[in-house]
Short mmCIF file of C-alpha atoms and ligand atoms in Angstrom, two decimals:
data_model
loop_
_atom_site.label_atom_id
_atom_site.label_comp_id
_atom_site.label_asym_id
_atom_site.label_seq_id
_atom_site.Cartn_x
_atom_site.Cartn_y
_atom_site.Cartn_z
CA MET A 218 50.93 -0.97 50.46
CA ASN A 219 50.36 1.96 51.62
CA LEU A 220 52.92 3.60 54.11
CA ASP A 221 50.90 2.86 57.22
CA ALA A 222 51.24 -0.38 56.55
CA GLY A 223 54.54 0.50 55.44
CA SER A 224 55.36 1.40 58.56
CA THR A 225 53.89 -1.18 60.73
CA LEU A 226 56.54 -3.71 58.88
CA TRP A 227 59.27 -0.69 59.20
CA GLN A 228 58.34 -1.00 63.85
CA LYS A 229 58.16 -5.46 63.38
CA ALA A 230 62.33 -4.68 61.06
CA VAL A 231 64.14 -3.04 63.80
CA LYS A 232 62.15 -4.02 66.74
CA THR A 233 63.54 -7.86 66.35
CA ILE A 234 67.41 -5.55 67.34
CA GLU A 235 65.88 -4.90 71.06
CA LEU A 236 67.19 -7.27 72.84
CA ASN A 237 65.40 -8.82 76.50
CA LYS A 238 68.30 -9.64 79.12
CA ARG A 239 68.54 -13.87 77.74
CA GLN A 240 69.58 -12.84 75.18
CA GLU A 241 72.31 -10.30 76.74
CA HIS A 242 73.29 -12.64 78.24
CA ILE A 243 73.49 -15.28 75.46
CA LEU A 244 75.65 -13.14 73.28
CA GLN A 245 77.82 -12.61 76.32
CA ILE A 246 78.15 -16.23 76.18
CA VAL A 247 79.33 -15.90 72.74
CA LYS A 248 81.53 -13.53 72.94
CA GLU A 249 83.50 -15.37 75.63
CA HIS A 250 83.49 -18.50 74.59
CA GLY A 251 82.48 -18.37 70.63
CA PRO A 252 81.75 -20.40 68.21
CA ILE A 253 79.77 -22.14 71.11
CA THR A 254 77.45 -24.83 70.82
CA GLY A 255 73.60 -24.31 71.51
CA GLU A 256 74.07 -27.46 73.17
CA HIS A 257 77.01 -25.74 75.30
CA ILE A 258 75.33 -22.50 76.20
CA ALA A 259 71.68 -24.03 77.43
CA ASP A 260 73.71 -25.71 79.76
CA MET A 261 75.98 -23.01 81.33
CA LEU A 262 72.60 -21.54 80.69
CA HIS A 263 71.29 -24.33 82.87
CA LEU A 264 68.48 -23.95 80.11
CA THR A 265 67.27 -26.28 77.72
CA ARG A 266 67.63 -27.05 74.20
CA ALA A 267 63.94 -25.46 73.15
CA THR A 268 63.86 -23.24 75.98
CA LEU A 269 66.63 -21.07 73.73
CA ARG A 270 65.64 -22.31 70.63
CA PRO A 271 63.62 -18.57 69.96
CA ASP A 272 66.80 -16.28 71.11
CA LEU A 273 69.29 -18.22 69.60
CA ALA A 274 66.83 -17.21 66.24
CA ILE A 275 66.47 -13.95 67.56
CA LEU A 276 70.22 -13.30 67.58
CA THR A 277 70.92 -15.06 64.68
CA MET A 278 67.68 -13.56 62.56
CA SER A 279 68.82 -10.27 64.06
CA GLY A 280 72.56 -10.50 62.98
CA PHE A 281 74.13 -10.05 66.26
CA LEU A 282 75.06 -14.00 65.83
CA GLU A 283 75.84 -15.84 63.43
CA ALA A 284 74.91 -19.77 63.31
CA ARG A 285 77.68 -21.90 61.36
CA PRO A 286 77.03 -25.99 60.91
CA ARG A 287 79.00 -27.60 62.91
CA VAL A 288 81.24 -25.26 64.75
CA GLY A 289 78.92 -23.07 66.11
CA TYR A 290 77.06 -19.81 67.40
CA PHE A 291 80.02 -17.00 67.05
CA TYR A 292 79.57 -13.16 68.03
CA THR A 293 79.76 -10.97 64.28
CA GLY A 294 81.21 -7.97 66.13
CA LYS A 295 77.85 -5.89 64.20
CA THR A 296 77.11 -3.03 66.57
CA GLY A 297 73.68 -1.62 66.21
CA VAL A 298 73.89 1.00 64.31
CA GLN A 299 76.00 -1.30 62.04
CA LEU A 300 72.69 -3.91 62.31
CA LEU A 301 69.90 -0.88 62.12
CA ALA A 302 72.34 0.56 58.93
CA ASP A 303 71.85 -3.28 57.77
CA LYS A 304 68.13 -3.51 57.84
CA LEU A 305 68.12 0.05 56.80
CA ASN A 306 69.69 -1.59 53.60
CA LYS A 307 66.87 -4.36 52.99
CA LEU A 308 63.94 -1.90 53.60
CA LYS A 309 62.25 -2.49 49.34
CA VAL A 310 60.07 0.35 48.13
CA LYS A 311 56.54 -1.40 48.76
CA GLU A 312 56.92 -1.61 52.18
CA PHE A 313 56.80 2.94 52.05
CA GLN A 314 55.31 3.56 48.90
CA SER A 315 52.39 5.54 49.26
CA ILE A 316 49.15 5.53 45.90
CA PRO A 317 49.91 7.98 42.91
CA VAL A 318 48.07 10.65 41.20
CA VAL A 319 48.24 9.87 38.14
CA ILE A 320 47.17 12.35 34.98
CA HIS A 321 46.10 12.22 31.03
CA GLU A 322 48.98 13.81 28.39
CA ASN A 323 45.95 15.95 27.33
CA VAL A 324 44.91 17.87 30.19
CA SER A 325 45.41 21.29 30.46
CA VAL A 326 48.05 22.90 32.63
CA TYR A 327 44.41 24.71 33.90
CA ASP A 328 42.54 21.87 35.06
CA ALA A 329 47.04 19.64 36.31
CA ILE A 330 47.39 22.97 38.74
CA CYS A 331 42.93 22.59 40.23
CA THR A 332 44.23 18.63 40.48
CA MET A 333 47.26 18.82 42.19
CA PHE A 334 46.26 21.55 44.78
CA LEU A 335 42.77 18.99 45.25
CA GLU A 336 44.72 15.73 45.59
CA ASP A 337 46.94 18.06 48.10
CA VAL A 338 50.06 16.21 46.02
CA GLY A 339 53.08 18.03 45.43
CA THR A 340 54.47 15.75 42.07
CA LEU A 341 51.52 14.02 39.35
CA PHE A 342 52.86 11.80 36.66
CA VAL A 343 51.19 11.83 33.62
CA VAL A 344 49.87 8.67 31.02
CA ASN A 345 49.17 8.07 27.58
CA LYS A 346 45.99 6.68 26.93
CA SER A 347 47.02 3.14 28.02
CA ALA A 348 48.09 3.87 30.75
CA ALA A 349 52.02 3.73 30.38
CA LEU A 350 53.84 6.61 32.07
CA VAL A 351 55.21 9.49 29.61
CA GLY A 352 56.21 12.22 31.63
CA ILE A 353 56.30 14.29 34.49
CA LEU A 354 54.54 17.78 36.56
CA SER A 355 56.11 19.04 39.53
CA ARG A 356 55.11 22.29 41.33
CA LYS A 357 57.56 24.38 39.74
CA ASP A 358 56.65 23.43 35.65
CA LEU A 359 53.32 24.40 36.03
CA LEU A 360 54.66 28.08 37.66
CA ARG A 361 56.68 28.39 35.31
CA ALA A 362 53.83 27.64 32.97
CA SER A 363 51.41 30.13 34.72
CA MET A 364 53.92 32.84 34.45
CA GLY A 365 53.84 33.15 30.92
CA LYS A 366 50.80 34.85 29.00
CA GLN A 367 49.00 31.60 27.75
CA GLU A 368 46.07 30.93 28.51
CA LEU A 369 47.01 27.90 30.66
CA SER A 370 43.74 25.97 30.05
CA ALA A 371 44.22 25.88 26.06
CA ILE A 372 47.61 24.02 27.07
CA PRO A 373 47.85 20.47 27.25
CA VAL A 374 50.29 19.34 29.83
CA HIS A 375 52.48 17.21 27.64
CA ILE A 376 54.18 20.29 26.66
CA ILE A 377 55.51 21.57 29.43
CA MET A 378 56.46 17.97 31.20
CA THR A 379 59.48 15.80 32.00
CA ARG A 380 59.32 13.16 30.04
CA MET A 381 60.35 9.69 28.77
CA PRO A 382 62.78 8.90 29.14
CA ASN A 383 64.32 11.21 31.43
CA ILE A 384 61.85 9.97 34.52
CA THR A 385 63.49 8.25 36.74
CA VAL A 386 61.45 5.75 38.18
CA CYS A 387 61.97 2.63 40.53
CA GLU A 388 59.61 -0.63 41.27
CA ARG A 389 58.67 -2.26 44.39
CA GLU A 390 60.98 -5.03 44.18
CA ASP A 391 64.23 -1.97 44.18
CA LEU A 392 66.44 -0.60 47.71
CA ILE A 393 64.28 1.74 49.65
CA MET A 394 68.30 4.06 50.00
CA ASP A 395 68.38 3.29 46.16
CA VAL A 396 65.92 5.84 45.86
CA ALA A 397 66.64 8.02 49.43
CA LYS A 398 69.58 8.40 46.95
CA ASN A 399 68.15 9.27 44.14
CA LEU A 400 65.80 11.98 45.49
CA ILE A 401 69.55 13.16 46.42
CA GLU A 402 71.13 13.56 43.49
CA LYS A 403 68.14 13.84 40.75
CA GLN A 404 67.36 17.51 43.34
CA ILE A 405 63.60 15.69 42.49
CA ASP A 406 61.01 14.76 44.95
CA ALA A 407 59.76 12.33 43.93
CA LEU A 408 60.05 8.85 42.42
CA PRO A 409 57.38 6.84 40.83
CA VAL A 410 56.53 2.80 40.88
CA VAL A 411 55.78 1.16 38.22
CA LYS A 412 55.81 -2.18 36.56
CA LYS A 413 56.33 -3.15 33.24
CA THR A 414 53.10 -4.14 30.54
CA GLU A 415 53.11 -4.49 26.82
CA ASN A 416 52.06 -0.93 25.98
CA GLY A 417 54.99 0.62 28.51
CA LEU A 418 55.24 1.07 32.23
CA GLU A 419 52.23 1.67 34.76
CA VAL A 420 52.53 4.34 37.55
CA ILE A 421 51.18 1.77 40.18
CA GLY A 422 53.16 3.86 43.30
CA ARG A 423 54.97 6.63 44.46
CA VAL A 424 57.99 7.69 46.47
CA THR A 425 57.96 10.96 47.75
CA LYS A 426 60.44 12.40 49.93
CA THR A 427 57.37 13.23 53.04
CA ASN A 428 57.66 9.28 52.81
CA MET A 429 61.35 9.58 53.23
CA THR A 430 60.56 11.31 56.96
CA LYS A 431 58.80 9.34 57.33
CA LEU A 432 60.96 6.88 57.70
CA LEU A 433 63.45 8.72 60.26
CA VAL A 434 59.74 9.64 62.07
CA SER A 435 59.19 5.53 62.38
CA LEU A 436 63.29 5.02 63.16
CA SER A 437 63.20 7.21 66.18
CA GLU A 438 60.01 6.69 67.67
CA ASN A 439 61.43 2.84 68.94
CA GLU A 440 63.96 4.07 70.57
CA ILE A 441 66.84 2.19 68.69
CA LEU A 442 69.91 4.68 68.57
P1 ADP B 730 59.69 21.09 42.34
O1 ADP B 730 59.68 21.33 40.91
O2 ADP B 730 58.05 21.56 42.14
O3 ADP B 730 60.40 21.68 42.89
P2 ADP B 730 61.53 18.92 41.94
O4 ADP B 730 62.22 18.74 43.22
O5 ADP B 730 60.61 17.16 42.07
O6 ADP B 730 59.52 19.41 42.29
O7 ADP B 730 61.29 18.91 40.28
C1 ADP B 730 62.35 19.11 39.87
C2 ADP B 730 62.57 18.85 37.51
O8 ADP B 730 62.07 18.17 37.90
C3 ADP B 730 61.07 19.26 37.39
O9 ADP B 730 60.37 19.28 36.26
C4 ADP B 730 60.32 17.96 37.24
O10 ADP B 730 59.48 17.49 36.39
C5 ADP B 730 61.25 16.81 37.09
N1 ADP B 730 61.29 16.30 37.58
C6 ADP B 730 60.50 15.73 38.91
N2 ADP B 730 60.32 13.87 39.13
C7 ADP B 730 61.26 13.67 38.35
C8 ADP B 730 61.68 11.88 37.73
N3 ADP B 730 61.27 11.34 38.73
N4 ADP B 730 62.28 12.17 37.36
C9 ADP B 730 62.91 12.27 36.29
N5 ADP B 730 62.12 13.80 35.89
C10 ADP B 730 61.70 14.35 37.91
#
């Protein structure tokens, strides 16, 4: 899934936090009278239970209310910011990952530099002949190799790359916030999204600092805070 699709998912996820007048009213009633049954809330609002059901579902799903069987609804006391943090902490890599750029380990440093320019990325993932992840190349790795007097088209990238098992990876189902922490702690720009296969780790995506910045912008565009 590309980032645009991810943004739409994200917008859907946060939209539930914007409450309409009736939902605000329900919240107020539960704050004052909770725990309270759905029927009781409906009576107080002079509405049917069926009319209220979607609003109660939204308030429960977004974490403002909790429902206990045979007890009723009660107010969780969570603020908008806490609910937003809850949502952020549930977002998964698969909703935000973008497409990886992969090269073979025997490609020359010169060709890797060309690929980096042509593909307009800052990190290349290096694979062996079984398409398994064996290394990673950053801009600085390539710059460093270019500082010597060697012939760049004669050096294969596997000589200069950061290699397995020292590569920090993530999987589609991992939490995006864990990836963000890894990017900060390890001081790196990107993580490959991998899938385990019998040959090793197949690279199926990437998460970069740009993905994180886009997440922040889509958050602000929803004007949640
Ligand atoms: P740059 O070096 O261009 O600033 P990075 O900060 O991403 O880019 O890379 C710093 C170093 O960490 C490089 O040597 C690179 O090979 C390595 N590196 C980059 N990404 C990872 C990763 N996911 N796991 C382990 N090492 C990485």
